[in-house]
């Protein structure tokens, strides 16, 4: 009777020999057959092109979704009164912060694809995570719309909001075009031109 270890060893040796033989055959074909090399390069280019098109399509879908969300927010309108604006601002910023914290609880799913010369990095986000990021950025955007000094708020967002959400927010601001993010000069500051020059005596 044949022992189990002998059968396992023979099976592993057969598989290893088969893999080694295929590697030698593949290397031989790659070195000797010009048509085989052309097909390999063609397949690599085709794969890189497909990945690039997929990334561009994904970016276009994301931008379309961002534009739709901004348009929807504009249609809903924003409060006009000072107290209503303040309450709306606080509510939106709190919502944005909660959604951005929820984002941290889920891991990102990275997919690495590449070939020898053209290294590409593609990372995919689960749909619910991307949706939370957009909703978080939308809440920050709504808060920014009612804030009296958007430039100052952008500086605060820059130091507190996670970068992916901040990038989406930047796309929203760029699409909107109505938000002036320039900081206002301080009226309480000192004008250095008014200070008399004191000479040395």
PDB file of C-alpha atoms in Angstrom:
ATOM      1  CA  UNK A   1       0.000   0.000   0.000  1.00  0.00           C
ATOM      2  CA  UNK A   2       1.239   3.487  -0.908  1.00  0.00           C
ATOM      3  CA  UNK A   3       1.669   5.930   1.928  1.00  0.00           C
ATOM      4  CA  UNK A   4      -0.135   9.281   1.888  1.00  0.00           C
ATOM      5  CA  UNK A   5       3.076  11.250   2.263  1.00  0.00           C
ATOM      6  CA  UNK A   6       4.489   9.592  -0.858  1.00  0.00           C
ATOM      7  CA  UNK A   7       1.398  10.537  -2.877  1.00  0.00           C
ATOM      8  CA  UNK A   8       1.507  14.122  -1.608  1.00  0.00           C
ATOM      9  CA  UNK A   9       5.225  14.418  -2.336  1.00  0.00           C
ATOM     10  CA  UNK A  10       4.764  13.031  -5.842  1.00  0.00           C
ATOM     11  CA  UNK A  11       1.853  15.408  -6.500  1.00  0.00           C
ATOM     12  CA  UNK A  12       3.787  18.444  -5.285  1.00  0.00           C
ATOM     13  CA  UNK A  13       6.817  17.430  -7.335  1.00  0.00           C
ATOM     14  CA  UNK A  14       4.651  16.989 -10.447  1.00  0.00           C
ATOM     15  CA  UNK A  15       3.023  20.405 -10.025  1.00  0.00           C
ATOM     16  CA  UNK A  16       6.386  22.078  -9.373  1.00  0.00           C
ATOM     17  CA  UNK A  17       7.900  20.402 -12.432  1.00  0.00           C
ATOM     18  CA  UNK A  18       4.945  21.500 -14.545  1.00  0.00           C
ATOM     19  CA  UNK A  19       5.257  25.107 -13.370  1.00  0.00           C
ATOM     20  CA  UNK A  20       9.000  25.121 -13.968  1.00  0.00           C
ATOM     21  CA  UNK A  21       8.508  23.656 -17.443  1.00  0.00           C
ATOM     22  CA  UNK A  22       5.904  26.303 -18.279  1.00  0.00           C
ATOM     23  CA  UNK A  23       8.215  29.063 -17.019  1.00  0.00           C
ATOM     24  CA  UNK A  24      11.033  27.751 -19.218  1.00  0.00           C
ATOM     25  CA  UNK A  25       8.673  27.478 -22.209  1.00  0.00           C
ATOM     26  CA  UNK A  26       7.304  30.995 -21.620  1.00  0.00           C
ATOM     27  CA  UNK A  27      10.812  32.434 -21.346  1.00  0.00           C
ATOM     28  CA  UNK A  28      11.886  30.595 -24.496  1.00  0.00           C
ATOM     29  CA  UNK A  29       8.873  31.931 -26.434  1.00  0.00           C
ATOM     30  CA  UNK A  30       9.447  35.436 -25.112  1.00  0.00           C
ATOM     31  CA  UNK A  31      13.088  35.434 -26.158  1.00  0.00           C
ATOM     32  CA  UNK A  32      12.749  33.710 -29.522  1.00  0.00           C
ATOM     33  CA  UNK A  33       9.313  34.513 -30.935  1.00  0.00           C
ATOM     34  CA  UNK A  34       8.846  38.118 -32.098  1.00  0.00           C
ATOM     35  CA  UNK A  35       5.092  37.677 -32.609  1.00  0.00           C
ATOM     36  CA  UNK A  36       4.730  36.401 -29.039  1.00  0.00           C
ATOM     37  CA  UNK A  37       6.570  39.488 -27.734  1.00  0.00           C
ATOM     38  CA  UNK A  38       4.339  41.767 -29.828  1.00  0.00           C
ATOM     39  CA  UNK A  39       1.256  40.086 -28.421  1.00  0.00           C
ATOM     40  CA  UNK A  40       2.554  40.535 -24.880  1.00  0.00           C
ATOM     41  CA  UNK A  41       3.238  44.239 -25.459  1.00  0.00           C
ATOM     42  CA  UNK A  42      -0.123  44.670 -27.194  1.00  0.00           C
ATOM     43  CA  UNK A  43      -1.923  43.053 -24.267  1.00  0.00           C
ATOM     44  CA  UNK A  44      -0.054  45.243 -21.785  1.00  0.00           C
ATOM     45  CA  UNK A  45      -0.947  48.403 -23.713  1.00  0.00           C
ATOM     46  CA  UNK A  46      -4.546  47.273 -23.999  1.00  0.00           C
ATOM     47  CA  UNK A  47      -4.729  46.662 -20.255  1.00  0.00           C
ATOM     48  CA  UNK A  48      -3.171  50.049 -19.430  1.00  0.00           C
ATOM     49  CA  UNK A  49      -5.561  51.778 -21.845  1.00  0.00           C
ATOM     50  CA  UNK A  50      -8.557  50.006 -20.307  1.00  0.00           C
ATOM     51  CA  UNK A  51      -7.469  50.992 -16.795  1.00  0.00           C
ATOM     52  CA  UNK A  52      -6.970  54.590 -17.889  1.00  0.00           C
ATOM     53  CA  UNK A  53     -10.408  54.714 -19.512  1.00  0.00           C
ATOM     54  CA  UNK A  54     -11.955  53.172 -16.415  1.00  0.00           C
ATOM     55  CA  UNK A  55     -10.291  55.778 -14.190  1.00  0.00           C
ATOM     56  CA  UNK A  56     -11.451  58.617 -16.459  1.00  0.00           C
ATOM     57  CA  UNK A  57     -15.001  57.265 -16.515  1.00  0.00           C
ATOM     58  CA  UNK A  58     -14.970  56.964 -12.737  1.00  0.00           C
ATOM     59  CA  UNK A  59     -13.762  60.557 -12.423  1.00  0.00           C
ATOM     60  CA  UNK A  60     -16.483  61.756 -14.787  1.00  0.00           C
ATOM     61  CA  UNK A  61     -19.149  59.875 -12.819  1.00  0.00           C
ATOM     62  CA  UNK A  62     -17.870  61.409  -9.583  1.00  0.00           C
ATOM     63  CA  UNK A  63     -17.891  64.919 -11.057  1.00  0.00           C
ATOM     64  CA  UNK A  64     -21.388  64.394 -12.421  1.00  0.00           C
ATOM     65  CA  UNK A  65     -22.574  63.274  -9.006  1.00  0.00           C
ATOM     66  CA  UNK A  66     -20.897  66.281  -7.375  1.00  0.00           C
ATOM     67  CA  UNK A  67     -22.560  68.664  -9.839  1.00  0.00           C
ATOM     68  CA  UNK A  68     -25.942  67.059  -9.238  1.00  0.00           C
ATOM     69  CA  UNK A  69     -25.542  67.385  -5.459  1.00  0.00           C
ATOM     70  CA  UNK A  70     -24.511  71.056  -5.730  1.00  0.00           C
ATOM     71  CA  UNK A  71     -27.418  71.828  -8.055  1.00  0.00           C
ATOM     72  CA  UNK A  72     -29.795  70.053  -5.686  1.00  0.00           C
ATOM     73  CA  UNK A  73     -28.470  72.068  -2.733  1.00  0.00           C
ATOM     74  CA  UNK A  74     -28.911  75.316  -4.676  1.00  0.00           C
ATOM     75  CA  UNK A  75     -32.485  74.378  -5.559  1.00  0.00           C
ATOM     76  CA  UNK A  76     -33.268  73.701  -1.899  1.00  0.00           C
ATOM     77  CA  UNK A  77     -31.970  77.159  -1.077  1.00  0.00           C
ATOM     78  CA  UNK A  78     -30.234  78.531   1.969  1.00  0.00           C
ATOM     79  CA  UNK A  79     -31.668  80.398   4.974  1.00  0.00           C
ATOM     80  CA  UNK A  80     -31.641  84.192   4.871  1.00  0.00           C
ATOM     81  CA  UNK A  81     -31.955  85.309   8.502  1.00  0.00           C
ATOM     82  CA  UNK A  82     -28.902  85.609  10.723  1.00  0.00           C
ATOM     83  CA  UNK A  83     -30.134  83.199  13.389  1.00  0.00           C
ATOM     84  CA  UNK A  84     -31.396  80.718  10.811  1.00  0.00           C
ATOM     85  CA  UNK A  85     -28.070  80.873   8.990  1.00  0.00           C
ATOM     86  CA  UNK A  86     -26.172  80.275  12.218  1.00  0.00           C
ATOM     87  CA  UNK A  87     -28.341  77.287  13.155  1.00  0.00           C
ATOM     88  CA  UNK A  88     -28.089  75.927   9.602  1.00  0.00           C
ATOM     89  CA  UNK A  89     -24.304  76.364   9.641  1.00  0.00           C
ATOM     90  CA  UNK A  90     -23.914  74.546  12.957  1.00  0.00           C
ATOM     91  CA  UNK A  91     -26.162  71.717  11.799  1.00  0.00           C
ATOM     92  CA  UNK A  92     -24.322  71.267   8.499  1.00  0.00           C
ATOM     93  CA  UNK A  93     -20.842  71.356  10.009  1.00  0.00           C
ATOM     94  CA  UNK A  94     -21.873  68.842  12.669  1.00  0.00           C
ATOM     95  CA  UNK A  95     -23.337  66.576   9.980  1.00  0.00           C
ATOM     96  CA  UNK A  96     -20.180  66.880   7.887  1.00  0.00           C
ATOM     97  CA  UNK A  97     -17.982  66.039  10.854  1.00  0.00           C
ATOM     98  CA  UNK A  98     -20.066  62.993  11.768  1.00  0.00           C
ATOM     99  CA  UNK A  99     -20.014  61.696   8.201  1.00  0.00           C
ATOM    100  CA  UNK A 100     -16.278  62.269   7.894  1.00  0.00           C
ATOM    101  CA  UNK A 101     -15.701  60.339  11.123  1.00  0.00           C
ATOM    102  CA  UNK A 102     -17.849  57.474   9.823  1.00  0.00           C
ATOM    103  CA  UNK A 103     -15.534  57.397   6.831  1.00  0.00           C
ATOM    104  CA  UNK A 104     -12.585  56.559   9.057  1.00  0.00           C
ATOM    105  CA  UNK A 105     -14.277  53.432  10.396  1.00  0.00           C
ATOM    106  CA  UNK A 106     -14.228  51.637   7.050  1.00  0.00           C
ATOM    107  CA  UNK A 107     -11.017  50.464   5.400  1.00  0.00           C
ATOM    108  CA  UNK A 108     -10.050  51.584   1.925  1.00  0.00           C
ATOM    109  CA  UNK A 109      -9.789  48.836  -0.667  1.00  0.00           C
ATOM    110  CA  UNK A 110      -6.670  49.253  -2.766  1.00  0.00           C
ATOM    111  CA  UNK A 111      -6.136  47.520  -6.084  1.00  0.00           C
ATOM    112  CA  UNK A 112      -2.615  47.648  -7.494  1.00  0.00           C
ATOM    113  CA  UNK A 113      -2.243  47.138 -11.213  1.00  0.00           C
ATOM    114  CA  UNK A 114       0.772  47.719 -13.336  1.00  0.00           C
ATOM    115  CA  UNK A 115       3.309  46.474 -15.769  1.00  0.00           C
ATOM    116  CA  UNK A 116       7.058  46.891 -16.069  1.00  0.00           C
ATOM    117  CA  UNK A 117       7.210  50.382 -17.571  1.00  0.00           C
ATOM    118  CA  UNK A 118       3.855  51.961 -16.808  1.00  0.00           C
ATOM    119  CA  UNK A 119       3.096  51.576 -13.135  1.00  0.00           C
ATOM    120  CA  UNK A 120      -0.452  52.531 -12.307  1.00  0.00           C
ATOM    121  CA  UNK A 121      -2.153  52.653  -8.953  1.00  0.00           C
ATOM    122  CA  UNK A 122      -5.877  52.361  -8.829  1.00  0.00           C
ATOM    123  CA  UNK A 123      -7.822  52.412  -5.631  1.00  0.00           C
ATOM    124  CA  UNK A 124     -11.469  51.707  -5.415  1.00  0.00           C
ATOM    125  CA  UNK A 125     -13.800  52.832  -2.710  1.00  0.00           C
ATOM    126  CA  UNK A 126     -16.904  50.946  -1.719  1.00  0.00           C
ATOM    127  CA  UNK A 127     -19.970  52.813  -2.974  1.00  0.00           C
ATOM    128  CA  UNK A 128     -21.315  53.576   0.493  1.00  0.00           C
ATOM    129  CA  UNK A 129     -17.944  55.034   1.518  1.00  0.00           C
ATOM    130  CA  UNK A 130     -17.771  57.282  -1.564  1.00  0.00           C
ATOM    131  CA  UNK A 131     -21.361  58.323  -0.935  1.00  0.00           C
ATOM    132  CA  UNK A 132     -20.552  59.228   2.682  1.00  0.00           C
ATOM    133  CA  UNK A 133     -17.556  61.253   1.544  1.00  0.00           C
ATOM    134  CA  UNK A 134     -19.683  63.192  -0.951  1.00  0.00           C
ATOM    135  CA  UNK A 135     -22.430  63.736   1.617  1.00  0.00           C
ATOM    136  CA  UNK A 136     -19.853  64.942   4.128  1.00  0.00           C
ATOM    137  CA  UNK A 137     -18.355  67.356   1.603  1.00  0.00           C
ATOM    138  CA  UNK A 138     -21.860  68.540   0.702  1.00  0.00           C
ATOM    139  CA  UNK A 139     -22.609  69.319   4.340  1.00  0.00           C
ATOM    140  CA  UNK A 140     -19.378  71.307   4.618  1.00  0.00           C
ATOM    141  CA  UNK A 141     -20.269  73.059   1.346  1.00  0.00           C
ATOM    142  CA  UNK A 142     -23.697  74.044   2.669  1.00  0.00           C
ATOM    143  CA  UNK A 143     -22.090  75.402   5.820  1.00  0.00           C
ATOM    144  CA  UNK A 144     -19.638  77.348   3.694  1.00  0.00           C
ATOM    145  CA  UNK A 145     -22.460  78.862   1.639  1.00  0.00           C
ATOM    146  CA  UNK A 146     -24.038  80.524   4.681  1.00  0.00           C
ATOM    147  CA  UNK A 147     -20.846  81.474   6.523  1.00  0.00           C
ATOM    148  CA  UNK A 148     -20.126  85.222   6.403  1.00  0.00           C
ATOM    149  CA  UNK A 149     -16.360  84.825   5.784  1.00  0.00           C
ATOM    150  CA  UNK A 150     -15.870  81.749   3.561  1.00  0.00           C
ATOM    151  CA  UNK A 151     -12.125  82.330   3.181  1.00  0.00           C
ATOM    152  CA  UNK A 152     -11.586  82.037   6.911  1.00  0.00           C
ATOM    153  CA  UNK A 153     -13.732  78.920   7.071  1.00  0.00           C
ATOM    154  CA  UNK A 154     -11.731  77.337   4.245  1.00  0.00           C
ATOM    155  CA  UNK A 155      -8.590  77.746   6.363  1.00  0.00           C
ATOM    156  CA  UNK A 156     -10.313  75.954   9.231  1.00  0.00           C
ATOM    157  CA  UNK A 157     -11.569  73.205   6.919  1.00  0.00           C
ATOM    158  CA  UNK A 158      -8.057  72.835   5.531  1.00  0.00           C
ATOM    159  CA  UNK A 159      -6.704  71.889   8.937  1.00  0.00           C
ATOM    160  CA  UNK A 160      -9.624  69.776  10.176  1.00  0.00           C
ATOM    161  CA  UNK A 161     -11.306  68.049   7.233  1.00  0.00           C
ATOM    162  CA  UNK A 162      -9.721  64.867   5.796  1.00  0.00           C
ATOM    163  CA  UNK A 163      -8.007  65.425   2.440  1.00  0.00           C
ATOM    164  CA  UNK A 164     -10.287  63.245   0.240  1.00  0.00           C
ATOM    165  CA  UNK A 165     -13.337  65.105   1.519  1.00  0.00           C
ATOM    166  CA  UNK A 166     -11.545  68.425   1.130  1.00  0.00           C
ATOM    167  CA  UNK A 167     -10.798  67.557  -2.511  1.00  0.00           C
ATOM    168  CA  UNK A 168     -14.472  66.864  -3.154  1.00  0.00           C
ATOM    169  CA  UNK A 169     -15.347  70.131  -1.411  1.00  0.00           C
ATOM    170  CA  UNK A 170     -12.885  71.962  -3.669  1.00  0.00           C
ATOM    171  CA  UNK A 171     -14.631  70.489  -6.723  1.00  0.00           C
ATOM    172  CA  UNK A 172     -17.964  71.684  -5.335  1.00  0.00           C
ATOM    173  CA  UNK A 173     -16.625  75.197  -4.769  1.00  0.00           C
ATOM    174  CA  UNK A 174     -15.103  75.275  -8.247  1.00  0.00           C
ATOM    175  CA  UNK A 175     -18.382  74.164  -9.813  1.00  0.00           C
ATOM    176  CA  UNK A 176     -20.449  76.644  -7.804  1.00  0.00           C
ATOM    177  CA  UNK A 177     -18.428  79.734  -8.638  1.00  0.00           C
ATOM    178  CA  UNK A 178     -20.573  81.966  -6.379  1.00  0.00           C
ATOM    179  CA  UNK A 179     -18.442  81.512  -3.281  1.00  0.00           C
ATOM    180  CA  UNK A 180     -15.716  84.084  -2.794  1.00  0.00           C
ATOM    181  CA  UNK A 181     -13.069  82.347  -0.721  1.00  0.00           C
ATOM    182  CA  UNK A 182     -10.773  85.338  -0.459  1.00  0.00           C
ATOM    183  CA  UNK A 183     -10.198  86.504   3.062  1.00  0.00           C
ATOM    184  CA  UNK A 184     -11.399  89.958   3.926  1.00  0.00           C
ATOM    185  CA  UNK A 185      -8.838  92.437   5.175  1.00  0.00           C
ATOM    186  CA  UNK A 186      -9.184  93.146   8.845  1.00  0.00           C
ATOM    187  CA  UNK A 187     -10.641  96.596   9.486  1.00  0.00           C
ATOM    188  CA  UNK A 188      -9.393  96.597  13.062  1.00  0.00           C
ATOM    189  CA  UNK A 189      -5.765  96.116  12.047  1.00  0.00           C
ATOM    190  CA  UNK A 190      -3.071  98.731  12.101  1.00  0.00           C
ATOM    191  CA  UNK A 191      -2.240 100.520   8.889  1.00  0.00           C
ATOM    192  CA  UNK A 192       1.544 100.673   8.852  1.00  0.00           C
ATOM    193  CA  UNK A 193       1.429 103.597   6.438  1.00  0.00           C
ATOM    194  CA  UNK A 194      -0.081 105.812   9.154  1.00  0.00           C
ATOM    195  CA  UNK A 195       2.838 105.313  11.540  1.00  0.00           C
ATOM    196  CA  UNK A 196       5.312 108.190  11.317  1.00  0.00           C
ATOM    197  CA  UNK A 197       8.910 107.362  10.558  1.00  0.00           C
ATOM    198  CA  UNK A 198      11.119 108.097  13.491  1.00  0.00           C
ATOM    199  CA  UNK A 199      14.607 109.083  12.524  1.00  0.00           C
ATOM    200  CA  UNK A 200      17.736 108.584  14.527  1.00  0.00           C
ATOM    201  CA  UNK A 201      18.822 111.723  16.366  1.00  0.00           C
TER     202      UNK A 201
END
